[in-house]
Short mmCIF file of C-alpha atoms in Angstrom, two decimals:
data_model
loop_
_atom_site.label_atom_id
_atom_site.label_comp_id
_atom_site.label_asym_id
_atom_site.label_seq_id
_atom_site.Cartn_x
_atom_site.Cartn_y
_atom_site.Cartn_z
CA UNK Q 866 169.80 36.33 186.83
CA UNK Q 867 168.95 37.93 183.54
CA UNK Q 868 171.39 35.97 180.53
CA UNK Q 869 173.70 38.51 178.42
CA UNK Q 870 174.97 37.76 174.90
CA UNK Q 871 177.68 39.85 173.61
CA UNK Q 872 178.57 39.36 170.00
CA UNK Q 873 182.54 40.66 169.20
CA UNK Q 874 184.42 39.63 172.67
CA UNK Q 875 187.68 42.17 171.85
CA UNK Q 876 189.13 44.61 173.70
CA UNK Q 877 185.84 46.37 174.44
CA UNK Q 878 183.78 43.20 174.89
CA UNK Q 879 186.12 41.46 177.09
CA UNK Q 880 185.39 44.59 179.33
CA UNK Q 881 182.43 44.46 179.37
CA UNK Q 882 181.88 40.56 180.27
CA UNK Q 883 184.20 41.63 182.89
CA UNK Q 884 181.92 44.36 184.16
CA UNK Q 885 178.73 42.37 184.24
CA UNK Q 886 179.75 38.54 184.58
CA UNK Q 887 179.49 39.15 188.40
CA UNK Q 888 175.50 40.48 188.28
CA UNK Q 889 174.80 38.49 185.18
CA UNK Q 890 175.56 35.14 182.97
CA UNK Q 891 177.05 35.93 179.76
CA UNK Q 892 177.28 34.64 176.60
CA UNK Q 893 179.96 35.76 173.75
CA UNK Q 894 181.18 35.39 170.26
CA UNK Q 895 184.63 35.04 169.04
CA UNK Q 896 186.55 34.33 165.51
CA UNK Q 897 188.91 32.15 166.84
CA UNK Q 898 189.61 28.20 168.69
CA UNK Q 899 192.01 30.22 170.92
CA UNK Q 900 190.12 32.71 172.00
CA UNK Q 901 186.98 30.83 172.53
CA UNK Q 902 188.73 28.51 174.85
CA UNK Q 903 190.13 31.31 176.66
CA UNK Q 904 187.05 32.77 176.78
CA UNK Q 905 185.24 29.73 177.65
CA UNK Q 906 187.91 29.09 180.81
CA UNK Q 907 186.09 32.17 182.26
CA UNK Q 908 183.17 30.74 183.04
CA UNK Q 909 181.76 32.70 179.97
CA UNK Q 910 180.02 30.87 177.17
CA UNK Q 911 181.63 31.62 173.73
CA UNK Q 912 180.69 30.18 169.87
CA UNK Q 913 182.17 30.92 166.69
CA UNK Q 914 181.27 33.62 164.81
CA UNK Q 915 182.24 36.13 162.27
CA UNK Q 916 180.09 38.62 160.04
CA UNK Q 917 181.61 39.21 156.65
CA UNK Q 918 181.00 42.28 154.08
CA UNK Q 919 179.50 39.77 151.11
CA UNK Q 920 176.85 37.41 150.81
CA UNK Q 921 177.56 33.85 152.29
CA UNK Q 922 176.48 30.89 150.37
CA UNK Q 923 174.48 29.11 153.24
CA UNK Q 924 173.30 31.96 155.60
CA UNK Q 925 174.25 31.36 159.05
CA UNK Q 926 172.16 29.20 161.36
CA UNK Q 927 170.02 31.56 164.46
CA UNK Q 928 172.56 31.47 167.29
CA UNK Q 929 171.56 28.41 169.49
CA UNK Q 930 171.36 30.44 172.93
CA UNK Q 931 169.79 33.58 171.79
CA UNK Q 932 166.53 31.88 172.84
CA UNK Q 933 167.39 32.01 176.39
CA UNK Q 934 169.06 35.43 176.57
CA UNK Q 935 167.47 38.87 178.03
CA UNK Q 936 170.18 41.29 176.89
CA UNK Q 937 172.03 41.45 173.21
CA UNK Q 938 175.17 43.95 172.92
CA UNK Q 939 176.82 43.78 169.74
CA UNK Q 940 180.50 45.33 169.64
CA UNK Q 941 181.14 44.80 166.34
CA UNK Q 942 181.47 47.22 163.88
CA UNK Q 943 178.71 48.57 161.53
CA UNK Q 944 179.71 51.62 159.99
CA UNK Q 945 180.49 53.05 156.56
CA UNK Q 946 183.85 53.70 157.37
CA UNK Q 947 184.80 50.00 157.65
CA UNK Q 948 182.80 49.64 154.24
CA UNK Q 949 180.70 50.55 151.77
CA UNK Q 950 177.12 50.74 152.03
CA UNK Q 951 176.75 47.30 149.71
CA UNK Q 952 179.09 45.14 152.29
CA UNK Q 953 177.61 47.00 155.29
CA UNK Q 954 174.29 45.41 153.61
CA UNK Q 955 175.50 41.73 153.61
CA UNK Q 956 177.04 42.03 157.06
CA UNK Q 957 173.83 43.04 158.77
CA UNK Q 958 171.99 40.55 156.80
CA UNK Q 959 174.69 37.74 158.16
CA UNK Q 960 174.38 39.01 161.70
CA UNK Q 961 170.75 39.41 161.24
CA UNK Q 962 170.51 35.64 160.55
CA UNK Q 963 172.13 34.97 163.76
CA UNK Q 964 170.16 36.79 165.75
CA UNK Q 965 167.41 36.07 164.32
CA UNK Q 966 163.83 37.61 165.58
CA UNK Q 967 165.13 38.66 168.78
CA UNK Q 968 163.11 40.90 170.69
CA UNK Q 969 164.92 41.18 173.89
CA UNK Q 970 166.77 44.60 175.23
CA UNK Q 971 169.79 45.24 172.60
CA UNK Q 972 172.59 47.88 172.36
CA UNK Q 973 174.94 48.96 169.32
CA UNK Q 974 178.31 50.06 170.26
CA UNK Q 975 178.37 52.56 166.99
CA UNK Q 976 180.87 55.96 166.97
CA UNK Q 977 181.09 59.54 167.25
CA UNK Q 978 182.95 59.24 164.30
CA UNK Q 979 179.18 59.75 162.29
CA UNK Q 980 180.11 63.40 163.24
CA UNK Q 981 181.97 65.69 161.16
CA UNK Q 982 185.47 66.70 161.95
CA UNK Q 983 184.17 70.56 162.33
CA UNK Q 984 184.54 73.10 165.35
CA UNK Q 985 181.50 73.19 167.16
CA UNK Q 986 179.84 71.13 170.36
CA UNK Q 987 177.78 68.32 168.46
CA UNK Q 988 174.57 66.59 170.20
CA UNK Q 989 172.35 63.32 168.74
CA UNK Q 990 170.31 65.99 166.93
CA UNK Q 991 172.66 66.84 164.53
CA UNK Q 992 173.20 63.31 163.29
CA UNK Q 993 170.04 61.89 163.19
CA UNK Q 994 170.34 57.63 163.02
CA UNK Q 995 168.55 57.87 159.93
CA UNK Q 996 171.59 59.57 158.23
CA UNK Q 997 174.13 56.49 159.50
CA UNK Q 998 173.52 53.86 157.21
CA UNK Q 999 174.31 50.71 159.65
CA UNK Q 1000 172.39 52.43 162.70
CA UNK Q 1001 169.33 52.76 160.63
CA UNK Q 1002 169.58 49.39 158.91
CA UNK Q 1003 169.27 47.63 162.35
CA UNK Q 1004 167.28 50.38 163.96
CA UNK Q 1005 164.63 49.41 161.30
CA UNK Q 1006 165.20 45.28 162.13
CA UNK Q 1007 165.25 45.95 165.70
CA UNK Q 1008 163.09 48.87 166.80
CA UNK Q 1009 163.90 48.53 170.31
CA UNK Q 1010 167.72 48.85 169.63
CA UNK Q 1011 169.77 50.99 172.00
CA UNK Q 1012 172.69 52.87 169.66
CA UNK Q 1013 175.57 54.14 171.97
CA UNK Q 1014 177.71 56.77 170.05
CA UNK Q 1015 181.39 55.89 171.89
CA UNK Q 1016 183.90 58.05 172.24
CA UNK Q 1017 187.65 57.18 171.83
CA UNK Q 1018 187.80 53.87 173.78
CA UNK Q 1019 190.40 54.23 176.96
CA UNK Q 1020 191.59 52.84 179.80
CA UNK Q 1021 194.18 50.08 181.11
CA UNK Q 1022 196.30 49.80 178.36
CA UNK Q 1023 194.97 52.46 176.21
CA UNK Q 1024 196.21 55.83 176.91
CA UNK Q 1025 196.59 59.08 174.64
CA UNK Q 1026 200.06 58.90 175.39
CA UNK Q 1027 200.63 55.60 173.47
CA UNK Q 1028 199.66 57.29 170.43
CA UNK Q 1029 200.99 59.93 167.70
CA UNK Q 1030 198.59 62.67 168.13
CA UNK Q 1031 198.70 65.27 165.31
CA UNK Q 1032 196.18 68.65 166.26
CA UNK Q 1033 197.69 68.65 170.21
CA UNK Q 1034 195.34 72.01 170.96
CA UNK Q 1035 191.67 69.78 169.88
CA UNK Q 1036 189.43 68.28 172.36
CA UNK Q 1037 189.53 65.01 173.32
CA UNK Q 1038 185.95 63.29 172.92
CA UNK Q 1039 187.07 59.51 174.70
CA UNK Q 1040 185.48 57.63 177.18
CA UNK Q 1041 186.41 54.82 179.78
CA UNK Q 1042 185.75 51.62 179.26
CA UNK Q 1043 184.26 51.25 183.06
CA UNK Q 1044 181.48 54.44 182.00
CA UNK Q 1045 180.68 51.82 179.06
CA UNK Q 1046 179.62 49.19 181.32
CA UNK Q 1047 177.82 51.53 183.72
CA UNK Q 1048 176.00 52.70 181.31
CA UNK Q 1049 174.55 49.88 180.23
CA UNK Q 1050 174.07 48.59 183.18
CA UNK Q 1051 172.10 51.58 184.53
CA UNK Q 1052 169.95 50.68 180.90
CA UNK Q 1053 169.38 47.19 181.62
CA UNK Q 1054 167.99 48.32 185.34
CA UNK Q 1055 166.14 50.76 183.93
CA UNK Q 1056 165.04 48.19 180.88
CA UNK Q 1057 165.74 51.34 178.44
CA UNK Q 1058 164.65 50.56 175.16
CA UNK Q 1059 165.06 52.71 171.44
CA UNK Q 1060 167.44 55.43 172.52
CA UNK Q 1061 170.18 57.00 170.95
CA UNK Q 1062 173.16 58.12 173.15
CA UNK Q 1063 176.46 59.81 172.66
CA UNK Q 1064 179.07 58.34 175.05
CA UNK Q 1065 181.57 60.57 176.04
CA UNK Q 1066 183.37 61.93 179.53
CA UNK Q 1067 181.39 65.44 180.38
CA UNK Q 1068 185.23 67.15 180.46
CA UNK Q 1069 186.95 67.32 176.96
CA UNK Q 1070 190.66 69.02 177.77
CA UNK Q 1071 192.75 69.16 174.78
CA UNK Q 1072 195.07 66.02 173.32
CA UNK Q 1073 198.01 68.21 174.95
CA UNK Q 1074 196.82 68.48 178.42
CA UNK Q 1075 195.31 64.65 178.74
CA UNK Q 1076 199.22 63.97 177.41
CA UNK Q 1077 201.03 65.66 179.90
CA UNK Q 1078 198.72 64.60 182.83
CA UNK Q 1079 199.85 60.77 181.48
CA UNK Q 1080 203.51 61.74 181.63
CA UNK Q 1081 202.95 63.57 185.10
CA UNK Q 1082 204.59 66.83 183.09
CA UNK Q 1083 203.48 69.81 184.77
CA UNK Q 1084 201.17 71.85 182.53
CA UNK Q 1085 199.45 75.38 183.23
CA UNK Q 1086 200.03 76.61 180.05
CA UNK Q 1087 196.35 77.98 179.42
CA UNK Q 1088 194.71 78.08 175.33
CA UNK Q 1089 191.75 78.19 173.77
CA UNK Q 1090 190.70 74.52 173.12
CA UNK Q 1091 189.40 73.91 169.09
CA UNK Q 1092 187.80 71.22 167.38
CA UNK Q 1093 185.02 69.16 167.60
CA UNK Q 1094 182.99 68.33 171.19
CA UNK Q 1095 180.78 65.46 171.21
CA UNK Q 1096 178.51 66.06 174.11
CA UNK Q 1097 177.20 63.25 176.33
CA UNK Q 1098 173.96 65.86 178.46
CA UNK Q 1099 171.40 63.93 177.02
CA UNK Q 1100 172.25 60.54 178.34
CA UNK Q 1101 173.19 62.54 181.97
CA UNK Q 1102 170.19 63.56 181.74
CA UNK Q 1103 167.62 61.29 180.75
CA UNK Q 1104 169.67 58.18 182.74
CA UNK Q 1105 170.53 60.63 185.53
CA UNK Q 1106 174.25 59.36 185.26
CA UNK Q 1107 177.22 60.20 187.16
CA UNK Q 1108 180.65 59.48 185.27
CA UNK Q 1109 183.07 57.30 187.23
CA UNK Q 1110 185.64 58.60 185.26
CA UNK Q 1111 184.89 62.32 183.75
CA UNK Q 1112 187.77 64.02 182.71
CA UNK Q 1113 189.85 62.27 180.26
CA UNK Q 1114 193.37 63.97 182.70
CA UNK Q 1115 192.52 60.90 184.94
CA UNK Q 1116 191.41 57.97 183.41
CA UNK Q 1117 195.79 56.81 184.15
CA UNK Q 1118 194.47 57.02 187.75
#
């Protein structure tokens, strides 16, 4: 059984754990006593850990358990939009130190949010990693890093509907939490190493219709969808995936 760390155990990590724990023996971090002993009553194994934006004075200590482990996923966020490129800097360097020289299979959970806000259907090639600052930064540490672009996280709880939604006629680009896990799941059987993937369901139906299909409001009304698409045919194709969940009308279901 092949040993899983998974460093940021929120809503997304928790998910994932979820997904695997029954094929594989996991490993998390957490930033709190609670939650580690909630974690830890899973069966899971969870430490203390969180990566700050400045320099610490004693740099953390290589995670104990990395040693042992096959398969790194790190959920937490590295992108410019959290902070600037400085802070971005130190908290790479503090999760670097806990990692360490790892050389194992590893994924970054990183965003479609590296692509502009314009009209058009966008693909990996027009955002090339080394133009994201915290992708290339660890791209460069770890060359075998897998970076998964994901799509607005849904699922269980988190449904369009929940939310004020300004734009109702622009594409959705979101993604279910189960695709996450099958993903990389289909990655670590495959032992997929260096790639760059957008994650997002094939369909993208505008904010209004995914709405309405939530409510169970009858909607034929029929419109040109705008906005961006962040398109997902590379990772169909090269992983020769088929979506559990691919239009975003459903994921309720």
């Amino acid at each position: 059984m092949k040993n899983i760390g998974i460093i940021g155990y929120g809503w997304l990590g928790e998910r994932i754990a979820s997904s695997l724990s029954g094929k594989y023996s996991i490993s998390a971090t957490t930033t709190t006593d609670k939650k580690r002993d909630d974690i830890n009553s899973k069966g899971i194994h969870a430490v203390l850990a969180s990566f700050p934006d400045y320099q610490l004075t004693e740099p953390y200590s290589r995670w104990s358990e990395i040693k042992d482990m096959d398969v790194l996923i790190i959920t937490i966020p590295v992108s410019e939009k959290s902070c600037c490129v400085s802070s971005l800097y130190n908290r790479i360097q503090n999760l670097s130190a806990f990692i360490g020289n790892f050389k194992g299979q590893m994924f970054l959970m990183s965003s479609t949010g590296v692509y502009p806000d314009l009209p058009k259907e966008f693909t990996e090639e027009d955002m090339p990693l080394e133009k994201v600052s915290g992708e290339r930064m660890l791209r460069n540490k770890y060359p075998q890093l897998n970076i998964l672009r994901l799509g607005g996280l849904m699922g269980d709880n988190r449904l369009l509907k929940n939310y004020n939604v300004s734009n109702p006629d622009h594409a959705v680009n979101h993604i279910h939490y189960i695709d996450i896990s099958g993903i990389i799941s289909e990655m670590i059987e495959q032992n997929t190493e260096s790639k760059l993937y957008n994650v997002t369901a094939p369909i993208h139906p505008a904010k209004s219709k995914v709405i309405n299909a939530q409510k169970n409001i009858p909607d034929d009304e029929e419109f040109e969808v705008k906005g961006k698409k962040v398109m997902s045919s590379k990772l169909v194709s090269e992983l020769d995936y088929t979506f559990q969940y691919p239009d975003p009308k459903t994921f309720h279901l």
